[in-house]
mmCIF file of C-alpha atoms in Angstrom:
data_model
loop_
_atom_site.group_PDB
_atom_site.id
_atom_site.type_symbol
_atom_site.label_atom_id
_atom_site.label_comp_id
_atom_site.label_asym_id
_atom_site.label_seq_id
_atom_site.Cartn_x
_atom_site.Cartn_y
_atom_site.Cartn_z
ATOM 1 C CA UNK A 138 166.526 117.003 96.995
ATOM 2 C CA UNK A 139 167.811 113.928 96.518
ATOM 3 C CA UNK A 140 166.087 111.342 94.075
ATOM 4 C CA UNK A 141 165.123 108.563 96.484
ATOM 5 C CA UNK A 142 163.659 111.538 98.733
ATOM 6 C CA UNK A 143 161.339 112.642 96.167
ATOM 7 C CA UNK A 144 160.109 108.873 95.572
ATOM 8 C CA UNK A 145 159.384 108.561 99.400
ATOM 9 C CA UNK A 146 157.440 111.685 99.342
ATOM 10 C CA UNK A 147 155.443 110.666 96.491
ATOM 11 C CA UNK A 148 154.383 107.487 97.135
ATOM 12 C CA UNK A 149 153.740 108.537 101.007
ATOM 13 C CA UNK A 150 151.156 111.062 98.978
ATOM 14 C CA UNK A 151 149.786 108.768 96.872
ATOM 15 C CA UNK A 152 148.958 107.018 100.139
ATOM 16 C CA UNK A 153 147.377 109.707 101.593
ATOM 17 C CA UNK A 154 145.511 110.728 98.332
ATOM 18 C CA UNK A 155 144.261 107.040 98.334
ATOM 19 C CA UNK A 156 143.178 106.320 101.725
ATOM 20 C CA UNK A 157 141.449 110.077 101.527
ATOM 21 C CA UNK A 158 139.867 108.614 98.403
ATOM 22 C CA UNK A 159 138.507 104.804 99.881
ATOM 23 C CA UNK A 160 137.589 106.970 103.075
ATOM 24 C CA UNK A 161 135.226 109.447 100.763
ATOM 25 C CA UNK A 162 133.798 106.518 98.912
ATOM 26 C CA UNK A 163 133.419 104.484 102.124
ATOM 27 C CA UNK A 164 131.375 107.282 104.049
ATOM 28 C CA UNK A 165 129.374 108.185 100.778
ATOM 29 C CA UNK A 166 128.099 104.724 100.495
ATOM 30 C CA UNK A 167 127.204 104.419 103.895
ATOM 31 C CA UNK A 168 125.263 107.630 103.315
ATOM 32 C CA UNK A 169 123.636 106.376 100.620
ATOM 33 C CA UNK A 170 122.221 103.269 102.164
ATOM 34 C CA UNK A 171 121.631 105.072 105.516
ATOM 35 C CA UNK A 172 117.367 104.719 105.289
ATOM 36 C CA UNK A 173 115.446 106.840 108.371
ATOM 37 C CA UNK A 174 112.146 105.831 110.314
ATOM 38 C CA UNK A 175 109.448 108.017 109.924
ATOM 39 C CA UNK A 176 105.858 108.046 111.544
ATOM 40 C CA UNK A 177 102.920 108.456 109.593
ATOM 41 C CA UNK A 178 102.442 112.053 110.826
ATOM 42 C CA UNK A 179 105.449 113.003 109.761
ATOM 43 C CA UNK A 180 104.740 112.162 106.500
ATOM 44 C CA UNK A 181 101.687 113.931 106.130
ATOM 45 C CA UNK A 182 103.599 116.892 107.660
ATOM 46 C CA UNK A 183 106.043 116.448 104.980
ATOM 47 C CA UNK A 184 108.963 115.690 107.213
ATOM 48 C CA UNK A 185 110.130 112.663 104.584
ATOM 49 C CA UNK A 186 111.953 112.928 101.545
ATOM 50 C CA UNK A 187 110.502 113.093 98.350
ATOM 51 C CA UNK A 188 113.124 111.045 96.177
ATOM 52 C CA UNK A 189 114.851 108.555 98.824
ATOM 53 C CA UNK A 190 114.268 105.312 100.490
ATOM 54 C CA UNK A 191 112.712 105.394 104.059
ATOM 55 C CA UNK A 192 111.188 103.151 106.510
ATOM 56 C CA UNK A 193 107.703 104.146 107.316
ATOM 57 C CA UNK A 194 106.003 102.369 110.116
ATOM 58 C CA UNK A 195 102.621 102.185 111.964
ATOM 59 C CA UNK A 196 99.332 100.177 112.743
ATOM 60 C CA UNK A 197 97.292 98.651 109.507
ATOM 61 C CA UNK A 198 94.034 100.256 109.795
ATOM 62 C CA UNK A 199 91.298 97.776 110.489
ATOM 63 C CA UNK A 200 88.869 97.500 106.887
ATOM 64 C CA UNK A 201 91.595 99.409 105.016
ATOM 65 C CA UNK A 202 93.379 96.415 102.804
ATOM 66 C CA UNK A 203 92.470 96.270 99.311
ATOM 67 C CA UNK A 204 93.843 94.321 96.511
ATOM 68 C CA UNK A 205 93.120 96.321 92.835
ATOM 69 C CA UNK A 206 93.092 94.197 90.297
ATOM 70 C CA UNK A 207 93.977 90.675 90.116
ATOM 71 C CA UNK A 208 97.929 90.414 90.362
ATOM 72 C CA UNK A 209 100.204 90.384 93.699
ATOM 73 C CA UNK A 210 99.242 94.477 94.309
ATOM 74 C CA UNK A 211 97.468 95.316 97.587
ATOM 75 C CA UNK A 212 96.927 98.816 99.419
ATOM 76 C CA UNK A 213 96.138 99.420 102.672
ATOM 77 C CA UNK A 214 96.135 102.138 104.993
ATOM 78 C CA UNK A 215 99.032 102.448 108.238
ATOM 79 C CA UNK A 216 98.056 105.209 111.112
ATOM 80 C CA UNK A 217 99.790 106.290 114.170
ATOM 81 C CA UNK A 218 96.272 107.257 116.157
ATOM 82 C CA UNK A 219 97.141 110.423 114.844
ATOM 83 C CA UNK A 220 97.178 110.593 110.434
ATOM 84 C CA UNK A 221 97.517 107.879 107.828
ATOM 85 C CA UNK A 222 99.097 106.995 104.868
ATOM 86 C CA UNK A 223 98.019 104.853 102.171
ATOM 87 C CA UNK A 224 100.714 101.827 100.951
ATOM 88 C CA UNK A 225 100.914 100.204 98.368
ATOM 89 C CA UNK A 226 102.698 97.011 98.083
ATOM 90 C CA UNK A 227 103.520 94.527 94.928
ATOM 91 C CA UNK A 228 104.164 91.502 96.178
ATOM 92 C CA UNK A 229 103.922 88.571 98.831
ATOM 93 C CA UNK A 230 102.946 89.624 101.955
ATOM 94 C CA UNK A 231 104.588 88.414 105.376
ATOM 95 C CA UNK A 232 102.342 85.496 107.199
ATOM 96 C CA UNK A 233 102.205 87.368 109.992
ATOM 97 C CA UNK A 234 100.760 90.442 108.234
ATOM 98 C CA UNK A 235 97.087 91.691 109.119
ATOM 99 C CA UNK A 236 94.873 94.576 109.670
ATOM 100 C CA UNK A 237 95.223 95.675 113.344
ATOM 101 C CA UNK A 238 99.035 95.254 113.596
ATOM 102 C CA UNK A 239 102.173 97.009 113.817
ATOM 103 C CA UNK A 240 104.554 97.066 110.356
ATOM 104 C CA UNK A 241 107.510 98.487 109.076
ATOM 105 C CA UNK A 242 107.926 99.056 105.026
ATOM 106 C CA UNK A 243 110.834 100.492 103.413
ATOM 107 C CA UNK A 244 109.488 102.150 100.253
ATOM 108 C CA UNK A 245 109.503 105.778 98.925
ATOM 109 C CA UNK A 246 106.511 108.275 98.266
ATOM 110 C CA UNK A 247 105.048 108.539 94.944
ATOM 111 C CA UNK A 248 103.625 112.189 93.452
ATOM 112 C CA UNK A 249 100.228 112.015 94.556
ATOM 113 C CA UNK A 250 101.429 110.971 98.120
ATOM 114 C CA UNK A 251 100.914 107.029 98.446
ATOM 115 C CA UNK A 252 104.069 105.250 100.082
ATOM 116 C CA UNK A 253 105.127 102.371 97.376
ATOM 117 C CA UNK A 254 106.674 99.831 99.460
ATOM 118 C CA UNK A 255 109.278 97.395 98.327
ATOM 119 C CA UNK A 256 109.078 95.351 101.517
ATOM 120 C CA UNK A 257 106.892 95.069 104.233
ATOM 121 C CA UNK A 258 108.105 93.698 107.920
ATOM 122 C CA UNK A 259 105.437 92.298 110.321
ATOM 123 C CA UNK A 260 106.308 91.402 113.933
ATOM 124 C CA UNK A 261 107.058 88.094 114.592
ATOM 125 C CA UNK A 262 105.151 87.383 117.718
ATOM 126 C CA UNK A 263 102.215 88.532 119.768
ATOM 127 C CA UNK A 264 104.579 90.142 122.219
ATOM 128 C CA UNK A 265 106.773 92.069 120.062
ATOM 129 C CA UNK A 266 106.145 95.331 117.965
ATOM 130 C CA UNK A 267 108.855 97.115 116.021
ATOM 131 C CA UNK A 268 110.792 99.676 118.492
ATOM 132 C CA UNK A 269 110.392 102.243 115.708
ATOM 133 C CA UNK A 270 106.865 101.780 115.335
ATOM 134 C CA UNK A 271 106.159 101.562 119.534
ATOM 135 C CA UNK A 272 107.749 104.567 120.145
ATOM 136 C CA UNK A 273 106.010 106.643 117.672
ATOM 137 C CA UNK A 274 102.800 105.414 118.906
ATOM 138 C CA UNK A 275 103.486 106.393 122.254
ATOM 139 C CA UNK A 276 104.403 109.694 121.092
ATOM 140 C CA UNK A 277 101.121 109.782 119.830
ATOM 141 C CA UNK A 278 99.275 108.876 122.932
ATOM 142 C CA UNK A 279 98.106 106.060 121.114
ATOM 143 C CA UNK A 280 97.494 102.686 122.648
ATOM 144 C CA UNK A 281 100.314 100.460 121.725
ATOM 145 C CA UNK A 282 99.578 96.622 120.592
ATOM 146 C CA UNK A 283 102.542 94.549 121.804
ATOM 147 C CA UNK A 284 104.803 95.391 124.997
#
């Protein structure tokens, strides 16, 4: 083979090894900021992972907000109709937060089962709930706030 042959070949495989490599990196960071939606019941039936991000979504239960302590930290409790999860949240709420009203956190699960959230999304108007949140509820059977 001829000298200028072999330095086509390799560089058209060190192309292909490279775009092979962005390509793996590209689709493994996607995959790694992919978070999934899950209900309150399937939380409690263990449906969400243990060590990852997720969004969890529901209805504050009405009574259930807490603050412990005196810093920034409040709990409450988010329901589909159906089971609940306790959240805990450090941090500022959203205005439009309150008991009675559809929300979205992204957290993860702690050991003894509470959802620590690092945000918490409320719905913007008194029209609008999350789509995420709406849908689960009417898989529930549950009466939906919002349209």
């Amino acid at each position: 083979m001829k000298p200028a042959r072999k330095q086509r070949l390799l560089l058209i495989g060190l192309m292909v090894v490279g775009i092979g490599a962005a390509t793996f990196f590209a689709l493994k960071s996607f995959n790694d900021n992919l978070m999934y939606f899950f209900s309150t019941t399937d939380v409690v039936a263990g449906k969400a992972p243990k060590d990852a991000l997720f969004r969890l979504g529901g209805m504050v239960v009405k009574g259930s907000v807490s603050r412990p302590g005196d810093g920034l930290t409040v709990r409450f409790t988010l329901t589909d109709f159906s089971k609940e999860v306790v959240v805990e949240y450090t941090g500022i709420l959203p205005d439009l937060f309150r008991e009675g009203q559809g929300i979205v956190a992204h957290g993860k699960l702690n050991d003894q089962g509470i959802f620590i959230a690092e945000e918490v999304l409320a719905k913007h108007d008194e029209n609008y709930m999350p789509p995420e949140v709406k849908a689960s509820l009417k898989k529930q059977d549950a009466p939906a706030e919002g349209k």
